Short mmCIF file of N, CA and C in Angstrom, two decimals:
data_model
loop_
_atom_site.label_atom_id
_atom_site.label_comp_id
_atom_site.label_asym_id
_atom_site.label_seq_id
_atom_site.Cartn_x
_atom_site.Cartn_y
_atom_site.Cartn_z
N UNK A 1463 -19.67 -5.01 19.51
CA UNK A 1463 -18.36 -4.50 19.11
C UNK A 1463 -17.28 -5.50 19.50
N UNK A 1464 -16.13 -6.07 18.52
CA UNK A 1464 -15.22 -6.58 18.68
C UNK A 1464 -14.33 -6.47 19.93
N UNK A 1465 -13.95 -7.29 20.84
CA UNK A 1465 -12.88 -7.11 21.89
C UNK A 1465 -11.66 -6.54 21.56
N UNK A 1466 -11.04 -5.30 21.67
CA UNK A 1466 -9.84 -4.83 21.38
C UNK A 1466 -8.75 -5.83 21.30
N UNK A 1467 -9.13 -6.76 22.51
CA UNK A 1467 -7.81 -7.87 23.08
C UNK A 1467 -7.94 -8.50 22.03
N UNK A 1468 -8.86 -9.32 21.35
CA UNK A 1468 -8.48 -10.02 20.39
C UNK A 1468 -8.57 -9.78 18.87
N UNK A 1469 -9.22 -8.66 18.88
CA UNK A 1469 -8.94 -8.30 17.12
C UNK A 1469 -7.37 -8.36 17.07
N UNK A 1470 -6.85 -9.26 15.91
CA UNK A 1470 -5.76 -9.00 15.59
C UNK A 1470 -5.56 -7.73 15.10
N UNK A 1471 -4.21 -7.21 14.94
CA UNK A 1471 -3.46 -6.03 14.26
C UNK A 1471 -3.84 -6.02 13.01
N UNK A 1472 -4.12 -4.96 12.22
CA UNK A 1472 -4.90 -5.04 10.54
C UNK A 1472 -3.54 -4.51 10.19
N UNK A 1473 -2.73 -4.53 9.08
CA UNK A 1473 -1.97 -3.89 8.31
C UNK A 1473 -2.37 -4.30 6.91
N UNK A 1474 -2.54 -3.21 6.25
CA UNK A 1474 -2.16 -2.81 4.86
C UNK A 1474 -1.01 -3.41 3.74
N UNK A 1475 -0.65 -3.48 3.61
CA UNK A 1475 0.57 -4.65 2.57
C UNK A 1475 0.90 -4.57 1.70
N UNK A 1476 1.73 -3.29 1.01
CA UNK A 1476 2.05 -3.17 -0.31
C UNK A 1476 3.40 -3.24 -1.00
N UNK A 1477 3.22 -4.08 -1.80
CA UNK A 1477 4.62 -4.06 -2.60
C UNK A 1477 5.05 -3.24 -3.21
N UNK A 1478 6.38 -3.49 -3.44
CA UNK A 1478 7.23 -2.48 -4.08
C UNK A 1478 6.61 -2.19 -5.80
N UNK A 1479 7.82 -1.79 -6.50
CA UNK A 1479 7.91 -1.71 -7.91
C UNK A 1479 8.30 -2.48 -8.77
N UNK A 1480 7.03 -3.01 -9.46
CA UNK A 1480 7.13 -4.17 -10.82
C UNK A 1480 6.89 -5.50 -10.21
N UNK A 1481 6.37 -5.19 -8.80
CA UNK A 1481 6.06 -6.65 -7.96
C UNK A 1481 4.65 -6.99 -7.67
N UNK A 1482 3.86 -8.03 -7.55
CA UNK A 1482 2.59 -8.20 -6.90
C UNK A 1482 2.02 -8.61 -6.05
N UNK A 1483 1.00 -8.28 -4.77
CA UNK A 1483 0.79 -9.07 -3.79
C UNK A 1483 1.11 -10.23 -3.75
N UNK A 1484 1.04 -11.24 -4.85
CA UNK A 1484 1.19 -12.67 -4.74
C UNK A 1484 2.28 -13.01 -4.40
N UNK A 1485 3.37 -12.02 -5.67
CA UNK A 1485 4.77 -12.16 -5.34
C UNK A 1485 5.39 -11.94 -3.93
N UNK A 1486 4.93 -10.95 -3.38
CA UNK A 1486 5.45 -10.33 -2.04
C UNK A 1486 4.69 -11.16 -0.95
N UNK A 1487 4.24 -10.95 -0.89
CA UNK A 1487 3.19 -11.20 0.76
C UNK A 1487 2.58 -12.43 1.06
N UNK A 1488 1.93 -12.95 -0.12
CA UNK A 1488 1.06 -14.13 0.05
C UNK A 1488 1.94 -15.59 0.91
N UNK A 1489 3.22 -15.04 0.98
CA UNK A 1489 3.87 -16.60 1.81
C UNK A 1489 4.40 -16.18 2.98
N UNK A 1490 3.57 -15.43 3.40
CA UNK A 1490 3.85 -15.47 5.18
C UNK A 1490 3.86 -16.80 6.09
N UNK A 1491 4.86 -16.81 6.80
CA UNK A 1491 4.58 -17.81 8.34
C UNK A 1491 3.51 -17.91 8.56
N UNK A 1492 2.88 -19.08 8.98
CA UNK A 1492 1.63 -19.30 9.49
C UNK A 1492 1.54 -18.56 11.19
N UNK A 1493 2.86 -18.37 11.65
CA UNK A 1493 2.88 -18.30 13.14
C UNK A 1493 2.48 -16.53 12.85
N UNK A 1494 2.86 -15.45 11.74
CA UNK A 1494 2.65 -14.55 11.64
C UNK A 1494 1.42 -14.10 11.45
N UNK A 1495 0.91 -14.58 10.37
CA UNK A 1495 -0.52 -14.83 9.78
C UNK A 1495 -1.32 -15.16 10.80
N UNK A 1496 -1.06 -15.74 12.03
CA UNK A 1496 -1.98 -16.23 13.47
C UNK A 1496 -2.47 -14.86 14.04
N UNK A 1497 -1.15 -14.01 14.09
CA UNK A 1497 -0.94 -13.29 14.88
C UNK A 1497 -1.91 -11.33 13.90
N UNK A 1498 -1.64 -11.42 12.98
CA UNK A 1498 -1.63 -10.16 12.26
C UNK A 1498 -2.91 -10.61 10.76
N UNK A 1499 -3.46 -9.53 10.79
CA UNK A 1499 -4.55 -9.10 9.71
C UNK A 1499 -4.17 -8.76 8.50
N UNK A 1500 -3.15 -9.44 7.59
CA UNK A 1500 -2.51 -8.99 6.73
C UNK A 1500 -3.45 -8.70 5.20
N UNK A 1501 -3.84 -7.54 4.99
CA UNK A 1501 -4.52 -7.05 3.77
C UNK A 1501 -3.68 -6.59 2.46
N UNK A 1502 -3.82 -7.51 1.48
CA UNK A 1502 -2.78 -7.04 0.11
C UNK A 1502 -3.53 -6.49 -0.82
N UNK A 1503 -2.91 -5.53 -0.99
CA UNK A 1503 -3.12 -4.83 -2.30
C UNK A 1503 -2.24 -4.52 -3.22
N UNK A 1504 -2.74 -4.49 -4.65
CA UNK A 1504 -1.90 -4.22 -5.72
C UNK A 1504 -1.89 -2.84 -6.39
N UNK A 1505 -0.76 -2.56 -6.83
CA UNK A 1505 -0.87 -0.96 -7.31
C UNK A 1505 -1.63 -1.04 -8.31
N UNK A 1506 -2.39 -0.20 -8.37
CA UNK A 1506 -3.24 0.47 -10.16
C UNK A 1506 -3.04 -0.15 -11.66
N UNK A 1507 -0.77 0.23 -11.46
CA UNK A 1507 -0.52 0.56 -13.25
C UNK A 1507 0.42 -0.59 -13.36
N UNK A 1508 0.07 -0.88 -14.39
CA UNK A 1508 0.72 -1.76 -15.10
C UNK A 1508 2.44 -1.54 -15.28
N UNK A 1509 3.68 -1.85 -15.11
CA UNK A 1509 4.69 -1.23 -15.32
C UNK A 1509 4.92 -0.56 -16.53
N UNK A 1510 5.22 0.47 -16.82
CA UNK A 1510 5.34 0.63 -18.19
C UNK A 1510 7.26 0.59 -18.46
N UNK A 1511 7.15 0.76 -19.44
CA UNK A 1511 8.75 0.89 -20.09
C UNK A 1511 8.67 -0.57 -21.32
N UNK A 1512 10.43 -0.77 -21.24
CA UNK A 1512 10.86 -1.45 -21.56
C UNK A 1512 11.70 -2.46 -20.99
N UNK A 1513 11.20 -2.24 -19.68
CA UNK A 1513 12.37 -3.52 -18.34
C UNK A 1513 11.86 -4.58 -18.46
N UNK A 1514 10.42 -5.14 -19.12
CA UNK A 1514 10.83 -6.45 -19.13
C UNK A 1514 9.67 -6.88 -18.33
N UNK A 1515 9.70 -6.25 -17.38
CA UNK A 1515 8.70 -6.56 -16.19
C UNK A 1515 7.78 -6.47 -16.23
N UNK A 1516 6.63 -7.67 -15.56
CA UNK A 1516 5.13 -8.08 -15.53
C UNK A 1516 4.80 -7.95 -13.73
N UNK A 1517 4.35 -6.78 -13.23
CA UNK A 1517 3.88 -6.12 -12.34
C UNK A 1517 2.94 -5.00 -12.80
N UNK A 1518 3.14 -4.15 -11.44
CA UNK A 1518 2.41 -3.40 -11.16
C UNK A 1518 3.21 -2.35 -10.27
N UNK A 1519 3.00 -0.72 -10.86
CA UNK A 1519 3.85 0.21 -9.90
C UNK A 1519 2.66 1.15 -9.23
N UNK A 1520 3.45 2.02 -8.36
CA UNK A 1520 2.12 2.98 -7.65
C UNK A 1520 2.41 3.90 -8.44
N UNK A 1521 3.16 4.46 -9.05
CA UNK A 1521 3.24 5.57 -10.51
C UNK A 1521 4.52 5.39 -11.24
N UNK A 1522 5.33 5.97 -12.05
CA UNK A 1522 5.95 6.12 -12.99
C UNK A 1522 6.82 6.89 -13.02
N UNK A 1523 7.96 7.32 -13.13
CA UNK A 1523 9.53 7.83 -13.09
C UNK A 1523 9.92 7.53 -14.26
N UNK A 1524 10.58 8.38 -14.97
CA UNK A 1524 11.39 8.23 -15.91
C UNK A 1524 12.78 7.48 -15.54
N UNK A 1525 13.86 7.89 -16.58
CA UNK A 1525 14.56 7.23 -16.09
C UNK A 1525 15.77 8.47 -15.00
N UNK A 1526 15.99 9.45 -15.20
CA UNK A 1526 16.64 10.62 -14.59
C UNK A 1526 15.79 10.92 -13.08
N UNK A 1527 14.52 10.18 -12.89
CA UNK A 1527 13.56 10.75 -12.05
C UNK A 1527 12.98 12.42 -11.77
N UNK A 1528 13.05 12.79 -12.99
CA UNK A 1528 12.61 13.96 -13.09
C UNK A 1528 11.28 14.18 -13.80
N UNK A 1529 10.48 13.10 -14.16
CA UNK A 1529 8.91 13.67 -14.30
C UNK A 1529 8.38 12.48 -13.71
N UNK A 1530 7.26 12.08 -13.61
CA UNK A 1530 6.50 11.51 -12.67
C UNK A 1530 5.17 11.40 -13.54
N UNK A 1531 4.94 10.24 -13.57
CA UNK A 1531 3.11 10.54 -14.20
C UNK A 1531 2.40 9.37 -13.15
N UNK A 1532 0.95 9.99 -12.70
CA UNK A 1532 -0.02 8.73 -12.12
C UNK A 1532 0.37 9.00 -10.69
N UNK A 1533 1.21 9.79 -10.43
CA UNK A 1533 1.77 10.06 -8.78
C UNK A 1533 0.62 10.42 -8.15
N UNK A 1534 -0.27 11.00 -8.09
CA UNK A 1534 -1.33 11.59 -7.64
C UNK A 1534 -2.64 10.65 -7.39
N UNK A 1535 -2.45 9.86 -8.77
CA UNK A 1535 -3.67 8.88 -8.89
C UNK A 1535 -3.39 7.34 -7.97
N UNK A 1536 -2.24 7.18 -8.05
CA UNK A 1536 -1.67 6.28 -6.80
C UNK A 1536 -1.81 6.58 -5.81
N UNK A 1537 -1.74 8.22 -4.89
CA UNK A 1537 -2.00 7.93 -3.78
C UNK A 1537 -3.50 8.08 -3.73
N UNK A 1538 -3.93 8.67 -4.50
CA UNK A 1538 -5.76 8.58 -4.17
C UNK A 1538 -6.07 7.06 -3.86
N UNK A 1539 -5.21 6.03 -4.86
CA UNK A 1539 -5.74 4.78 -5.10
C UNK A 1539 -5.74 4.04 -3.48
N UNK A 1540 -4.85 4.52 -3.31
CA UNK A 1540 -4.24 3.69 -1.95
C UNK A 1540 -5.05 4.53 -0.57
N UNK A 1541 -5.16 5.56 -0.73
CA UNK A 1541 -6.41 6.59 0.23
C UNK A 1541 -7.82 6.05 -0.04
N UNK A 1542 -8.27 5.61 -0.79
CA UNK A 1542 -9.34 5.53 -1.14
C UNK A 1542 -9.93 3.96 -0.88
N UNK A 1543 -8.88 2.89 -0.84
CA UNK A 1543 -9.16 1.85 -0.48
C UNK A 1543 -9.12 2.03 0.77
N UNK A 1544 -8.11 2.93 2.24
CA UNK A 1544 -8.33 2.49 2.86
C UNK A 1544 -9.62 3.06 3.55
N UNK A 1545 -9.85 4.14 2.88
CA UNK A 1545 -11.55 4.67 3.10
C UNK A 1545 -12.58 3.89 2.79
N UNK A 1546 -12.38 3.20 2.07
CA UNK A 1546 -13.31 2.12 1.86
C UNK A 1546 -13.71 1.08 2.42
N UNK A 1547 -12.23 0.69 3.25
CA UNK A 1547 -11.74 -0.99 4.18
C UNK A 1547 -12.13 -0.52 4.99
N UNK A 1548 -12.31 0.34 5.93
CA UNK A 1548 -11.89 0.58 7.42
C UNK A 1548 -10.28 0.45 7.76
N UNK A 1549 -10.30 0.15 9.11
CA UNK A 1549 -9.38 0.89 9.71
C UNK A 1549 -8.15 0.17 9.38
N UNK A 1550 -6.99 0.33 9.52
CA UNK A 1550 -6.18 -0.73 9.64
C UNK A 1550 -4.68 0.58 10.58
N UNK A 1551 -4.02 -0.59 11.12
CA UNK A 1551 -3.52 -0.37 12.56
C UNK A 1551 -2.11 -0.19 12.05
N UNK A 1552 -1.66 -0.06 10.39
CA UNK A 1552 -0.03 0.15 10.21
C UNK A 1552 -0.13 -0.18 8.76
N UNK A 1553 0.99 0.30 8.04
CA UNK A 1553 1.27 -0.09 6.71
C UNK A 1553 2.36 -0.69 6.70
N UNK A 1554 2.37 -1.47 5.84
CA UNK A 1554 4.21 -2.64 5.69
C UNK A 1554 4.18 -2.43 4.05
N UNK A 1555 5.34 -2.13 3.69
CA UNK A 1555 5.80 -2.01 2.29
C UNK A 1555 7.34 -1.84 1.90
N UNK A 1556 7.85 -1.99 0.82
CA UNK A 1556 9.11 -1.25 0.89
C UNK A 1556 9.27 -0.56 -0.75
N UNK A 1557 10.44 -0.30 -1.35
CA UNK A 1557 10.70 0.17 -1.95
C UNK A 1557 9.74 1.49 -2.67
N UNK A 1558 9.36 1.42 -3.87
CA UNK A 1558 8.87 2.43 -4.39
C UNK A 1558 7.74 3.13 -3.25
N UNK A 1559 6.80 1.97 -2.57
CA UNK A 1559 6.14 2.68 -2.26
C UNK A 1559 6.60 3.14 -0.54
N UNK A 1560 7.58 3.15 -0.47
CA UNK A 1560 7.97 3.55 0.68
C UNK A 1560 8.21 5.17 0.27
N UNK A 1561 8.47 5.38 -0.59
CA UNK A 1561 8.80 7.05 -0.81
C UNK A 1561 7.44 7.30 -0.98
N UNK A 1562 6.74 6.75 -1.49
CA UNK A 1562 5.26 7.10 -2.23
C UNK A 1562 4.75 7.54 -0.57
N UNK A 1563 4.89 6.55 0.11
CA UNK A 1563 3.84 7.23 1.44
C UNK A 1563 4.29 7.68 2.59
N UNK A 1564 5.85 8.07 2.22
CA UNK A 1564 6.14 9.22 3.04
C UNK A 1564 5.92 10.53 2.21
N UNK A 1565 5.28 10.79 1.03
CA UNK A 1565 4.91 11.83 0.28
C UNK A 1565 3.19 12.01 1.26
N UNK A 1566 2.36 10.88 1.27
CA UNK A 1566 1.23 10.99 1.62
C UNK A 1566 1.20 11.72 3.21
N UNK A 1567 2.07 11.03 3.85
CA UNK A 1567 2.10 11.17 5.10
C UNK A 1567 2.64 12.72 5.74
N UNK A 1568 3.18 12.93 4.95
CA UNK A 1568 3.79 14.45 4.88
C UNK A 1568 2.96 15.38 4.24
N UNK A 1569 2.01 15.43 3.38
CA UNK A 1569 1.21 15.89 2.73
C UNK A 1569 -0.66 16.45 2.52
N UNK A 1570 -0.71 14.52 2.96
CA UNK A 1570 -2.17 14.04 2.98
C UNK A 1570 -2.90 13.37 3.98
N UNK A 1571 -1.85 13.58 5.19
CA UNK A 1571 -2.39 12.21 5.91
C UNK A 1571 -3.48 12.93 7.11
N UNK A 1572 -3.55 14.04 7.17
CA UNK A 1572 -4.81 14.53 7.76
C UNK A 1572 -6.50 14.26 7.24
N UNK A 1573 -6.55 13.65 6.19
CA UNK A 1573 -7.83 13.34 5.78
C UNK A 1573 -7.92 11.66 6.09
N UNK A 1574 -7.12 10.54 6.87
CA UNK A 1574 -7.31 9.55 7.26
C UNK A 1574 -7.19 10.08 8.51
N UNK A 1575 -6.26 11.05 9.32
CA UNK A 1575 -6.47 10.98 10.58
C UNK A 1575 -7.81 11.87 11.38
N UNK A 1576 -8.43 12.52 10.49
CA UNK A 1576 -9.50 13.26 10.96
C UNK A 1576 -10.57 12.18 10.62
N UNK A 1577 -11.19 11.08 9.86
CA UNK A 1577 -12.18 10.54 9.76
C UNK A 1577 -12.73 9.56 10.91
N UNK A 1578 -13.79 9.93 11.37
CA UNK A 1578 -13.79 8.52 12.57
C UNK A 1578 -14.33 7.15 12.06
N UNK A 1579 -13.63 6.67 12.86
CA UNK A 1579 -13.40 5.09 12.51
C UNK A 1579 -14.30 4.17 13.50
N UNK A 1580 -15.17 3.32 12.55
CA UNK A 1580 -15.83 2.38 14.03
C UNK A 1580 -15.42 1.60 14.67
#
Protein backbone atom coordinates (compact mmCIF):
# COMPACT_ATOMS: atom_id res chain seq x y z
CA UNK A 1 0.00 0.00 0.00
CA UNK A 2 1.12 3.48 -1.02
CA UNK A 3 2.68 5.84 1.81
CA UNK A 4 -0.03 8.41 2.67
CA UNK A 5 3.08 10.95 3.01
CA UNK A 6 3.84 10.72 -0.42
CA UNK A 7 0.89 9.98 -2.58
CA UNK A 8 0.29 13.26 -3.96
CA UNK A 9 -3.28 14.98 -3.58
CA UNK A 10 -5.63 13.42 -6.57
CA UNK A 11 -8.12 16.10 -7.76
CA UNK A 12 -10.63 15.75 -10.35
CA UNK A 13 -10.51 18.80 -12.95
CA UNK A 14 -13.37 20.02 -14.70
CA UNK A 15 -14.06 22.73 -16.90
CA UNK A 16 -16.53 25.01 -17.24
CA UNK A 17 -19.08 25.58 -20.23
CA UNK A 18 -18.15 25.30 -24.00
CA UNK A 19 -14.50 24.68 -22.68
CA UNK A 20 -12.10 21.54 -22.77
CA UNK A 21 -9.62 19.91 -20.57
CA UNK A 22 -6.98 20.98 -23.00
CA UNK A 23 -8.27 24.41 -22.96
CA UNK A 24 -8.46 24.70 -19.14
CA UNK A 25 -6.05 22.61 -17.26
CA UNK A 26 -3.48 21.07 -19.42
CA UNK A 27 -0.96 24.27 -18.71
CA UNK A 28 -0.39 24.01 -15.20
CA UNK A 29 2.99 25.13 -13.39
CA UNK A 30 5.30 22.49 -13.31
CA UNK A 31 5.91 23.50 -9.51
CA UNK A 32 1.98 22.59 -9.17
CA UNK A 33 1.87 19.55 -11.25
CA UNK A 34 5.02 18.33 -8.75
CA UNK A 35 2.94 18.79 -6.07
CA UNK A 36 -0.88 17.56 -7.04
CA UNK A 37 -2.52 14.53 -9.11
CA UNK A 38 -4.32 16.54 -11.51
CA UNK A 39 -7.05 14.23 -13.45
CA UNK A 40 -9.02 15.98 -16.53
CA UNK A 41 -12.01 15.27 -17.71
CA UNK A 42 -14.31 16.38 -20.35
CA UNK A 43 -18.06 16.81 -20.20
CA UNK A 44 -20.24 14.25 -22.30
CA UNK A 45 -22.17 16.93 -24.74
CA UNK A 46 -21.20 18.60 -27.32
CA UNK A 47 -22.40 22.40 -26.91
CA UNK A 48 -25.45 22.73 -28.54
CA UNK A 49 -27.10 26.05 -29.79
CA UNK A 50 -26.07 28.58 -31.95
CA UNK A 51 -23.02 30.41 -29.89
CA UNK A 52 -20.58 29.45 -32.05
CA UNK A 53 -18.78 27.34 -29.70
CA UNK A 54 -16.59 24.11 -30.13
CA UNK A 55 -16.63 22.49 -26.53
CA UNK A 56 -18.23 20.52 -24.40
CA UNK A 57 -21.03 21.25 -21.52
CA UNK A 58 -22.13 19.02 -18.44
CA UNK A 59 -25.89 19.67 -19.70
CA UNK A 60 -27.94 22.25 -21.40
CA UNK A 61 -30.06 25.45 -20.37
CA UNK A 62 -32.00 27.24 -22.53
CA UNK A 63 -31.72 30.54 -22.83
CA UNK A 64 -34.33 31.93 -19.77
CA UNK A 65 -32.77 28.86 -17.76
CA UNK A 66 -35.90 27.34 -17.32
CA UNK A 67 -35.61 23.77 -18.88
CA UNK A 68 -32.59 21.79 -18.63
CA UNK A 69 -31.91 18.65 -20.75
CA UNK A 70 -28.86 15.89 -20.02
CA UNK A 71 -28.77 17.37 -16.28
CA UNK A 72 -29.10 14.03 -14.88
CA UNK A 73 -26.92 12.25 -17.43
CA UNK A 74 -24.01 14.67 -16.55
CA UNK A 75 -24.01 14.01 -13.16
CA UNK A 76 -24.15 10.20 -13.57
CA UNK A 77 -21.26 10.94 -16.11
CA UNK A 78 -19.11 12.57 -13.66
CA UNK A 79 -20.28 9.88 -10.62
CA UNK A 80 -19.52 7.21 -12.60
CA UNK A 81 -16.04 8.07 -13.66
CA UNK A 82 -15.19 8.73 -10.32
CA UNK A 83 -16.47 5.16 -9.43
CA UNK A 84 -14.53 3.91 -11.85
CA UNK A 85 -11.00 6.01 -11.04
CA UNK A 86 -10.85 5.54 -7.47
CA UNK A 87 -10.47 7.92 -5.06
CA UNK A 88 -9.60 11.36 -5.55
CA UNK A 89 -8.99 13.89 -2.55
CA UNK A 90 -11.09 17.24 -4.06
CA UNK A 91 -12.70 18.60 -7.16
CA UNK A 92 -11.42 21.98 -8.93
CA UNK A 93 -13.79 23.46 -11.51
CA UNK A 94 -15.62 26.58 -12.10
CA UNK A 95 -18.43 27.90 -13.83
CA UNK A 96 -21.23 25.72 -15.15
CA UNK A 97 -20.03 22.96 -13.41
CA UNK A 98 -19.73 24.57 -10.23
CA UNK A 99 -23.61 24.75 -9.90
CA UNK A 100 -23.73 21.27 -11.47
CA UNK A 101 -21.93 19.82 -8.29
CA UNK A 102 -23.30 21.69 -5.76
CA UNK A 103 -26.65 20.03 -7.14
CA UNK A 104 -24.71 16.56 -6.68
CA UNK A 105 -23.40 17.34 -3.43
CA UNK A 106 -26.64 18.39 -1.99
CA UNK A 107 -28.47 15.62 -3.49
CA UNK A 108 -26.20 12.63 -4.42
CA UNK A 109 -23.22 12.73 -2.67
CA UNK A 110 -24.01 9.90 -0.21
CA UNK A 111 -23.40 7.17 -2.79
CA UNK A 112 -19.49 8.37 -3.13
CA UNK A 113 -19.34 8.90 0.53
CA UNK A 114 -20.67 5.50 1.61
CA UNK A 115 -18.43 3.38 -0.93
CA UNK A 116 -15.11 2.14 0.50
CA UNK A 117 -12.20 3.16 -1.06
CA UNK A 118 -8.75 1.26 -1.17
Amino acid sequence: MEDQRQRKPRILCLHGHGSTKQLVFTKWPQSVTQKLDLVFLDAPFPVEGTSGIEGYEWFHANEDFTEYTNFEEGLEFIQDYMLENGRFDGIMGFSQVLNFWYVYICFFSHILLTRKWN
